[in-house]
Coordinates of C-alpha atoms in Angstrom, one line a residue:
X344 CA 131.1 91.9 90.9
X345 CA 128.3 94.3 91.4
X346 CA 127.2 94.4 95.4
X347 CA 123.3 93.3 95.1
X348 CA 120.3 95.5 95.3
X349 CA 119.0 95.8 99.0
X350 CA 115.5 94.2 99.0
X351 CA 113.0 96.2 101.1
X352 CA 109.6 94.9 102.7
X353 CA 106.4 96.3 104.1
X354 CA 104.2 94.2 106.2
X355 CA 101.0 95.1 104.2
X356 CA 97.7 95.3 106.4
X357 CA 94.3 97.1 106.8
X358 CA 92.5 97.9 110.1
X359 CA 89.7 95.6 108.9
X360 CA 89.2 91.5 110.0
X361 CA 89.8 90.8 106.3
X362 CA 92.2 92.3 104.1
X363 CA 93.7 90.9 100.3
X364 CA 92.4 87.1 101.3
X365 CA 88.7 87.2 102.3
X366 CA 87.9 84.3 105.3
X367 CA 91.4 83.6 106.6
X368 CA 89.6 85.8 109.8
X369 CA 88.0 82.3 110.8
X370 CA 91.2 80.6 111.0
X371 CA 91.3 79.2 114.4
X372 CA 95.2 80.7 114.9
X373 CA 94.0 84.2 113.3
X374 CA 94.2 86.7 115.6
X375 CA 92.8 90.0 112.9
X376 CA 89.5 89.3 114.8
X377 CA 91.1 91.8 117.3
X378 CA 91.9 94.6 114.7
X379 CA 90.0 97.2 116.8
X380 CA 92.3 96.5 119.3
X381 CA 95.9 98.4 120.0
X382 CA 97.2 95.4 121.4
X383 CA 97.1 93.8 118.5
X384 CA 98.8 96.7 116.0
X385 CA 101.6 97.2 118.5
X386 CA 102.4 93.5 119.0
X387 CA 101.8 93.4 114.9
X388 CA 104.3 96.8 115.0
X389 CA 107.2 95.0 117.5
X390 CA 107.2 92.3 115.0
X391 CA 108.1 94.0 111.9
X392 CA 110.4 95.4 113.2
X393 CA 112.0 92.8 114.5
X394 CA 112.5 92.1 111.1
X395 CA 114.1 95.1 110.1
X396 CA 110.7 95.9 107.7
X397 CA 111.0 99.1 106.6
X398 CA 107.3 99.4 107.1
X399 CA 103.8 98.8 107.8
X400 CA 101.8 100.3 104.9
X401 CA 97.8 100.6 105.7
X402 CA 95.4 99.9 103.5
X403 CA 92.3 101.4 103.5
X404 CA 88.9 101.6 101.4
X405 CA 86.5 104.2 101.5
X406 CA 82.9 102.8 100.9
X407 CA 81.8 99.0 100.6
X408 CA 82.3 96.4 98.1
X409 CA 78.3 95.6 96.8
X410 CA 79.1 95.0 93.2
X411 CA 79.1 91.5 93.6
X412 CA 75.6 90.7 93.3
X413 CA 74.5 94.3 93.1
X414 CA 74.5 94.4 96.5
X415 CA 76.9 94.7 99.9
X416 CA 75.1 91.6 101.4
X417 CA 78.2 88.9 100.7
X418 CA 80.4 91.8 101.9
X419 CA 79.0 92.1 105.1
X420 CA 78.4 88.6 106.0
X421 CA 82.2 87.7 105.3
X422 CA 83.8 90.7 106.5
X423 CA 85.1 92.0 103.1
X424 CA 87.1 94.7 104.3
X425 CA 84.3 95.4 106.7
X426 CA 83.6 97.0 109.3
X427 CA 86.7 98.9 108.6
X428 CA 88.1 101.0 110.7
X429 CA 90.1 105.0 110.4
X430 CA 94.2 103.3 110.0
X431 CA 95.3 106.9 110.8
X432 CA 94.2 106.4 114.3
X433 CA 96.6 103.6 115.0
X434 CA 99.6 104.9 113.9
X435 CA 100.7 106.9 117.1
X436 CA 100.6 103.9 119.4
X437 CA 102.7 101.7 116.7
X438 CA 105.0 104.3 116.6
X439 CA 105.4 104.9 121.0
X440 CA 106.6 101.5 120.6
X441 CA 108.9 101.3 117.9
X442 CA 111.9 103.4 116.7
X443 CA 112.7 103.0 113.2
X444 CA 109.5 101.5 111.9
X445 CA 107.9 103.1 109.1
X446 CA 104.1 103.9 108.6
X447 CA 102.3 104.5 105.1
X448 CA 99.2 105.3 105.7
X449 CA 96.3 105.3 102.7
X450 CA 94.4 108.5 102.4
X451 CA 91.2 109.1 99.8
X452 CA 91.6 112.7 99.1
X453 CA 87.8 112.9 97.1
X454 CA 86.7 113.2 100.7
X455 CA 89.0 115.2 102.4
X456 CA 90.6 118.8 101.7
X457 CA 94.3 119.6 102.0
X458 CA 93.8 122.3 104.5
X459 CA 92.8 119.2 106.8
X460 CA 95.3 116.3 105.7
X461 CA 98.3 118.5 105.5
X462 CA 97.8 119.5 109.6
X463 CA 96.5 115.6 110.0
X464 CA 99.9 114.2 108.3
X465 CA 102.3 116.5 109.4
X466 CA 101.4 116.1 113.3
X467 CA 102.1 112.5 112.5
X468 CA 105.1 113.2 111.3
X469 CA 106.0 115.2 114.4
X470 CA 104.7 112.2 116.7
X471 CA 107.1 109.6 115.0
X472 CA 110.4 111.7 114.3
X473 CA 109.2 112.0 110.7
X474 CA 108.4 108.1 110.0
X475 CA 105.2 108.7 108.1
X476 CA 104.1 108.5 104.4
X477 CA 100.4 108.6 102.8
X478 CA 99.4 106.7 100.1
X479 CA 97.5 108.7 98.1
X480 CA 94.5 107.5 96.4
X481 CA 91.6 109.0 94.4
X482 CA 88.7 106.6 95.5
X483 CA 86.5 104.2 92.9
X484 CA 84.0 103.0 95.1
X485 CA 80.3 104.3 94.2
X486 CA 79.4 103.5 98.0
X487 CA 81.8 105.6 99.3
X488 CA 80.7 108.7 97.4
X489 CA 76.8 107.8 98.1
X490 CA 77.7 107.6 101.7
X491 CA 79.2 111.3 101.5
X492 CA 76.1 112.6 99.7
X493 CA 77.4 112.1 95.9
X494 CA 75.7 110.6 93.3
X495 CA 78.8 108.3 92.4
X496 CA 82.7 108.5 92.1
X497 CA 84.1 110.7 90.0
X498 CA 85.1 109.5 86.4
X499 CA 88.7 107.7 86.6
X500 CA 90.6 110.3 84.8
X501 CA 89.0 113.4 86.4
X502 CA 90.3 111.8 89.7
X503 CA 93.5 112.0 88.5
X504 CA 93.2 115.6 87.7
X505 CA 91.6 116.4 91.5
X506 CA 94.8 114.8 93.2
X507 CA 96.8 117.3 90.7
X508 CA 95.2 120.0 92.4
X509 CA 94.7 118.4 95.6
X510 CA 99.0 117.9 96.0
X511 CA 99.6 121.5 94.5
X512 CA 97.8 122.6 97.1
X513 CA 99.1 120.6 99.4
X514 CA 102.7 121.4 98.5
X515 CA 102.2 124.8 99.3
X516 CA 100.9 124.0 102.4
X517 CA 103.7 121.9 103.8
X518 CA 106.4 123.5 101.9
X519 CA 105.9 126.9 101.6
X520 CA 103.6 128.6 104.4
X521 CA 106.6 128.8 107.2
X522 CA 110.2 129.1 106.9
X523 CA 112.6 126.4 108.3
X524 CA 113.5 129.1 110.8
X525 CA 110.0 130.6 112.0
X526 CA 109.6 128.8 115.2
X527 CA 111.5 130.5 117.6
X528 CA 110.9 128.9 121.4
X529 CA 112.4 132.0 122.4
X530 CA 111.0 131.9 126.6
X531 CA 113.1 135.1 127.4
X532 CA 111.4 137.0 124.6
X533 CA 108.4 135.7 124.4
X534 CA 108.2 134.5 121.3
X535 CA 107.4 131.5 120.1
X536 CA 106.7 131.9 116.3
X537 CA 108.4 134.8 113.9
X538 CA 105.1 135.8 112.3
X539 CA 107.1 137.4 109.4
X540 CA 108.5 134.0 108.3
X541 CA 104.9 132.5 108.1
X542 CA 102.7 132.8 105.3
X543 CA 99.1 132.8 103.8
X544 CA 98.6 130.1 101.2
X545 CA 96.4 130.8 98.7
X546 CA 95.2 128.5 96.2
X547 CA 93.0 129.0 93.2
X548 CA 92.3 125.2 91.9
X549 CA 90.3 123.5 89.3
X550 CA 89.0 121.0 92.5
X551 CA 89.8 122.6 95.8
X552 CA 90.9 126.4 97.4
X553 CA 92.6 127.4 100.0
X554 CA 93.2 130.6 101.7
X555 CA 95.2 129.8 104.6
X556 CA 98.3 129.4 106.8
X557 CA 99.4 125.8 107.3
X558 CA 98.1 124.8 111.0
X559 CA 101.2 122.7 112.3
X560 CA 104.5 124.0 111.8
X561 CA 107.4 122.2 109.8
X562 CA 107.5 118.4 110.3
X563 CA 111.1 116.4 110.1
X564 CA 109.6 115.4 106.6
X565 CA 107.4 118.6 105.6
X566 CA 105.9 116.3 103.2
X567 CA 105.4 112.9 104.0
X568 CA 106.8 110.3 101.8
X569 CA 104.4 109.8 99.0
X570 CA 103.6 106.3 98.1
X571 CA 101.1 105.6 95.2
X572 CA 99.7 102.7 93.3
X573 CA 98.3 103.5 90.0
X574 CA 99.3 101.7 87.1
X575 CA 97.0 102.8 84.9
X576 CA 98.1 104.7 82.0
X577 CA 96.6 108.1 83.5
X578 CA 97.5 106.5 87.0
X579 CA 101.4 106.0 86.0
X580 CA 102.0 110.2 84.8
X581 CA 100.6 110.3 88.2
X582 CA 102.4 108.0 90.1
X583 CA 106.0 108.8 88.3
X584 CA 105.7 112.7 88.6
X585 CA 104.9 112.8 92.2
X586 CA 105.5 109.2 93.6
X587 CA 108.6 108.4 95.8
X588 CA 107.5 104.7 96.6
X589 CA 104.8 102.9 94.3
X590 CA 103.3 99.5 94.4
X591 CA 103.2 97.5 91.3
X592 CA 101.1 93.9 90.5
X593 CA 101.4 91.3 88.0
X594 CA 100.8 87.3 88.2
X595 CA 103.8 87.1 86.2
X596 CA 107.0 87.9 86.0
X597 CA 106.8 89.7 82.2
X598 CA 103.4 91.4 83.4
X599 CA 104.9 92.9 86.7
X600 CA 108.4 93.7 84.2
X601 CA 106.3 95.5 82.2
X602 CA 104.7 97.4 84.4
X603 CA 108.1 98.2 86.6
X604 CA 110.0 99.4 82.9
X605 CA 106.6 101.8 82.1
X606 CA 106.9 103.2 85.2
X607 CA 110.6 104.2 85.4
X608 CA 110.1 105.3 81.1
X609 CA 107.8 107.5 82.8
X610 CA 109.8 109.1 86.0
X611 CA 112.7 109.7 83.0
X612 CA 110.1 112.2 80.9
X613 CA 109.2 114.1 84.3
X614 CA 113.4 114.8 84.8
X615 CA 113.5 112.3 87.5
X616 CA 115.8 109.6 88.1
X617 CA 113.9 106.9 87.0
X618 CA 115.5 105.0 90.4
X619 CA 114.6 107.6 92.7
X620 CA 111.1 105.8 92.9
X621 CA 111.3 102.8 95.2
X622 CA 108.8 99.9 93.4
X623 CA 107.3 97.3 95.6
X624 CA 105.4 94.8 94.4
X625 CA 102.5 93.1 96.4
X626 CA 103.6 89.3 97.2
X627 CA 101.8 86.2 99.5
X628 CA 104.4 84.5 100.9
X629 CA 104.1 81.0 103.1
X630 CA 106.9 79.5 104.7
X631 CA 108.0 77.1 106.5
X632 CA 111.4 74.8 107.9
X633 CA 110.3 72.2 105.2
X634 CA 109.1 72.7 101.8
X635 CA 106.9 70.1 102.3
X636 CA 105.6 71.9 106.1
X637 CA 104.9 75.1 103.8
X638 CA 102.6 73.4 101.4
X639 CA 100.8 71.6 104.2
X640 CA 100.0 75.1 105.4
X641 CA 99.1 76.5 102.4
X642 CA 96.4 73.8 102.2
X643 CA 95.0 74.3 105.6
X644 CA 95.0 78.5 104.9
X645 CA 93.0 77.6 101.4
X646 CA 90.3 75.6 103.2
X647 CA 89.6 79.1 105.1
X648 CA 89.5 81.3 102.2
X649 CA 86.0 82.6 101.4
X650 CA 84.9 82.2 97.8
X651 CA 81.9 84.3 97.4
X652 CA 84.0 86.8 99.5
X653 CA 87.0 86.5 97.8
X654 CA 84.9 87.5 94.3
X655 CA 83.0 90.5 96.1
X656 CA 86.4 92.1 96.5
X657 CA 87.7 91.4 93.3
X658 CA 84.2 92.7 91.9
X659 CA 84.8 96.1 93.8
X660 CA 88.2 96.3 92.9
X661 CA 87.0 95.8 89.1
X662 CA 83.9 97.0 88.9
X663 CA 82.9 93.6 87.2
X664 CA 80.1 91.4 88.9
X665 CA 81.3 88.3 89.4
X666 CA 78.4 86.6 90.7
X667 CA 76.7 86.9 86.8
X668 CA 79.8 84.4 85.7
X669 CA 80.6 80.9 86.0
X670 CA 83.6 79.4 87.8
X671 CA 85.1 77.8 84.4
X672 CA 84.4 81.6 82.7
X673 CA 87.2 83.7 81.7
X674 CA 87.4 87.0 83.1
X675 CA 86.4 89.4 79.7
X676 CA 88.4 93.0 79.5
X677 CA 85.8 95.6 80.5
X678 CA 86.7 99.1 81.0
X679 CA 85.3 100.0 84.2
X680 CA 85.7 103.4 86.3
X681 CA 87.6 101.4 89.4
X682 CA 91.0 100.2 89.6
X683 CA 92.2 99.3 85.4
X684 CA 95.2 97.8 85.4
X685 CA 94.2 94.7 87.1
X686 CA 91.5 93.8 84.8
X687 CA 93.9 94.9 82.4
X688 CA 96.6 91.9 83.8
X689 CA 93.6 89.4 83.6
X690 CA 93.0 90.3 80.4
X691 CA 95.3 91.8 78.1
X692 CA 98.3 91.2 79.6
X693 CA 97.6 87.6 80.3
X694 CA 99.7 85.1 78.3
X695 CA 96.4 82.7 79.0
X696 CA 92.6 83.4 80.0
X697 CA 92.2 83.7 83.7
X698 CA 89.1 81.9 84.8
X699 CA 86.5 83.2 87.8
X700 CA 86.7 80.1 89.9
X701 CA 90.5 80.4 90.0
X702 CA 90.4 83.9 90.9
X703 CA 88.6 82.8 94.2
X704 CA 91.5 80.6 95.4
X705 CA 94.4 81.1 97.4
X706 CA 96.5 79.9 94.4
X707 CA 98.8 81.6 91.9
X708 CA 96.6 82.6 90.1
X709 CA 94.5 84.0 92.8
X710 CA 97.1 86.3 94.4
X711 CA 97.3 88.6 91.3
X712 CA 101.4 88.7 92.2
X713 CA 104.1 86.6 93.4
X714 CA 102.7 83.5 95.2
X715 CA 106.3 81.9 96.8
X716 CA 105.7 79.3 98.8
X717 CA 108.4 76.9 100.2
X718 CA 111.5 76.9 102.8
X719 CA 113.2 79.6 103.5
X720 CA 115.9 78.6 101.1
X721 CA 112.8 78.4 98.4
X722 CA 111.8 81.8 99.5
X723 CA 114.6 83.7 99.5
X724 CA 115.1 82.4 95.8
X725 CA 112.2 83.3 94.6
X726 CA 112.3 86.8 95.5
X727 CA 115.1 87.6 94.8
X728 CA 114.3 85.7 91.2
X729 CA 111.2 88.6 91.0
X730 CA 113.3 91.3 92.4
X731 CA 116.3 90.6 89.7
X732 CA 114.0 89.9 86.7
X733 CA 111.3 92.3 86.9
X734 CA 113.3 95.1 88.8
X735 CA 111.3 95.6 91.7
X736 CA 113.2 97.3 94.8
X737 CA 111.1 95.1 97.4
X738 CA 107.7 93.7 98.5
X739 CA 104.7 94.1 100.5
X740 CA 103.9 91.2 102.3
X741 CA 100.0 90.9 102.2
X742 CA 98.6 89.6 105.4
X743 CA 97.8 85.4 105.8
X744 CA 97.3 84.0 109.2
X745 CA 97.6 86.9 111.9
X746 CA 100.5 86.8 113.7
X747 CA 102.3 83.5 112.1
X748 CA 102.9 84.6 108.8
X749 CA 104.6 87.6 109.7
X750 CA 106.5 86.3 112.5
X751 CA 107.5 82.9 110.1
X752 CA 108.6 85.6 107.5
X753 CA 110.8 87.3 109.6
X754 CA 112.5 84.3 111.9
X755 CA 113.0 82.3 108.6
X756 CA 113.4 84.3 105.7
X757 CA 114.7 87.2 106.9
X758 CA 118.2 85.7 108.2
X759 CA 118.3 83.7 104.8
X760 CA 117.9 87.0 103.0
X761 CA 120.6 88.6 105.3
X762 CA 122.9 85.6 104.8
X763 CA 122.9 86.2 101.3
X764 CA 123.6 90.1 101.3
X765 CA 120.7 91.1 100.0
X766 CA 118.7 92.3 103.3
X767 CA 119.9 94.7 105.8
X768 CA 121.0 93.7 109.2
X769 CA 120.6 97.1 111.1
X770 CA 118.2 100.0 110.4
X771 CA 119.5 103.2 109.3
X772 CA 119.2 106.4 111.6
X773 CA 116.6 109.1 110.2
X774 CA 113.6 109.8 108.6
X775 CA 111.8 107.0 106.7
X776 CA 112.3 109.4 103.4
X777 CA 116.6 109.1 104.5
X778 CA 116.2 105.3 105.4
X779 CA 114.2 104.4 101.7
X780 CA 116.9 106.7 100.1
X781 CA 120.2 106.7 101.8
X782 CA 121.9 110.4 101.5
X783 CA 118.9 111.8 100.4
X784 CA 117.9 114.7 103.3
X785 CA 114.7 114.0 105.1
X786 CA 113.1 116.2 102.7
X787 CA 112.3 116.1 99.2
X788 CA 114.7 116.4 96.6
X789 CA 114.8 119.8 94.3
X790 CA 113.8 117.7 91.2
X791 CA 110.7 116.8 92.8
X792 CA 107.4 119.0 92.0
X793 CA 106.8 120.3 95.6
X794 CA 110.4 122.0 95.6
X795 CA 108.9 124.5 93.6
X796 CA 106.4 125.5 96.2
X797 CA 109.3 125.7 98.7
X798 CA 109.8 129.8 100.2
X799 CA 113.1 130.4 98.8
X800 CA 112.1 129.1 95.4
X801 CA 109.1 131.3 95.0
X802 CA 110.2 134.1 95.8
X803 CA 113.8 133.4 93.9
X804 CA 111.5 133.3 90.2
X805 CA 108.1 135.1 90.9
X806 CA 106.6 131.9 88.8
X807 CA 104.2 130.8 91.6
X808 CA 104.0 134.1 93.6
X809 CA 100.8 132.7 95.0
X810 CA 102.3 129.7 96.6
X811 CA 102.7 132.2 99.5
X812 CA 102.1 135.4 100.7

């Protein structure tokens, strides 16, 4: 008999009082009030792992949801992901007081240049014994760009073709400007770095150009694991040619399937394994002792969940205004230039027409992925159910009730899930690249585009002789 798959979690979050479930701030036991404040990211940090999580992933928008009504007003007054605050910030204190925790961090490189995120990611990496991945997004809010002086976003495929410049150059940055052995540390002669084993990185891109030598020398990771969401069509090539982690969502199990077996099809035409990408799909999860004690709290949590708010941040994320539709309405496919694939799951994906009002619940329907709600025995069923049938490798555990949900995730599920084989009982030494893929190295693997930017490659085939001089 085949040993089961590992399941692997992330405690999913934002640095914002409102994250995936807009209002649950005003619950009377919610702490996320406090998200300014370290206290409440390192008790949040001690928790997960606790639980053995393999990581806290950040979220993080860039701009303000003011779709909805044509304007941020809703978004403001309900805390919508707003005020929002920088998630890279956080990470170092999270990390002092952990050992093992992982941190994925979510990046928009439209407004940043790689020269600056490769030093910014690989000092993290330094401060956390190489625990640190970045999510890498493109941006699709129109706010955001207005706010850094642009008329609007850039088109949805163009941003595709930026981040293939942006991680070339980036590549080269962290893989190929100094030599594993250029740092020296050598007191008696004086020298700390070989400047012969350091190079100038110069880049000639269609979006961005360096001319350079990476700023912070080699991290435990060099690159940091790269996570990525898009399950567009343009946003899977992405995701499965440079991805190592990717999170997937569907409100069904042949929807989330589908989008798991598209993405692996993919990793297989780029030479990879299509396993060596770990798939985690987003999930709300509510449990409690009792069945009966977990549904009771799901109906206290819904009587907190903001309506109006709730369909501002689906109108950002879609680029549809809800407030022009009626409750009972169907959502209508509409291409949009902000994230596809979920209007695509309402739409053409769905076995049945998705209606507005539901949208706005804490429901099913509402969470846009698995909803599992029960005791732990119910819990642990059901995701393993989603893991088995729709081949995920794990979830992300969107935020509820700050602390409870987490901490009732990982005092009850988590031994259930251990009990059964299926969850780990002790965290792996290493990186988080070696802990996500056991016997891996803590750096990427040769099949993996940023090899080729690596010293000893470039200069074994002359084919990217400007990788680094």
């Amino acid at each position: 008999m085949a040993k089961p798959r590992e399941l692997r979690f992330n405690a999913f979050n934002m640095t914002a009082p409102s994250h995936n479930w807009a209002g649950l701030w005003s619950h009377p036991r919610d702490t996320s009030i406090n998200y300014n404040s370290l206290d409440y990211w390192v008790d949040y940090a001690r928790t997960a792992e606790r639980g053995l999580l393999d990581g806290i992933f950040l979220a993080d928008v860039f701009g303000v949801y003011d779709v909805f009504g044509d304007s941020p007003d809703t978004a403001v007054r309900h805390a919508v992901q707003l005020p929002n605050a920088d998630p890279t910030l956080l990470v170092s204190a999270m990390a002092l007081a952990t050992k093992h925790l992982g941190f994925g961090i979510t990046s928009n490189l439209t407004f940043e240049h790689p020269y600056q995120l490769a030093r910014r990611f690989s000092t993290l990496d330094h401060l956390t014994n190489g625990r640190i991945g970045w999510n890498i997004v493109t941006g699709y809010l129109d706010s955001g760009a207005r706010g850094m002086g642009l008329p609007a976003s850039r088109a949805h495929d163009e941003r595709y073709d930026a981040a293939e410049d942006f991680l070339e150059a980036t590549y080269k940055l962290w893989e190929g400007s100094w030599e594993d052995d250029a740092v020296r540390r050598d007191r008696d002669a004086r020298v700390f770095t070989d400047p012969a084993k350091v190079h100038t990185v110069r880049h000639e891109g269609s979006h961005y150009r360096v001319n350079g030598i990476h700023l912070a020398e080699p991290s435990p990771q060099r690159t940091p694991l790269l996570y990525q969401a898009g399950t567009s069509k343009r946003g899977r090539a992405f995701a499965a040619r440079h991805a190592e982690a990717i999170f997937v969502n569907g409100q069904t199990k042949p929807i989330l399937a589908r989008a798991t077996r598209e993405i692996r099809n993919a990793a297989k035409e780029f030479g990879r394994d299509p396993y060596d990408i770990r798939l985690f799909a987003g999930a709300t999860v509510i449990v409690a002792p009792t069945r009966a004690e977990a549904e009771d709290i799901l109906e206290d949590y819904a009587r907190h969940v903001d309506q109006a708010g709730q369909l501002a941040l689906l109108s950002g994320w879609t680029g549809i205004d809800f407030s022009t539709y009626q409750p009972d309405q169907a959502v209508q496919y509409v291409e949009s230039n902000a994230i596809q694939s979920m209007v695509e799951n309402f739409t053409l994906r769905s076995d049945r027409p998705v209606r507005i009002g539901d949208l706005a619940t804490l429901s099913r329907v509402g969470a846009r992925s698995p909803f599992v709600v029960g005791s732990p025995q119910d819990v642990a069923d059901e995701l393993i159910a989603w893991a088995e049938e729709t081949d995920v490798d794990g979830f992300n555990l969107f935020r509820l009730v700050v602390p409870e949900t987490l901490n009732a995730f990982v005092d009850l599920v988590v031994p259930e899930l251990q009990s059964r084989g299926v969850y780990k009982t002790a965290y792996r030494e290493g990186t988080l690249r070696e802990k996500l893929f056991p016997g891996r190295g803590a750096r990427l693997p040769a099949v993996h585009p940023a090899a080729g930017f690596r010293r000893q490659a470039a200069s074994a085939s002359d084919v990217r002789s400007d990788a680094a001089e």
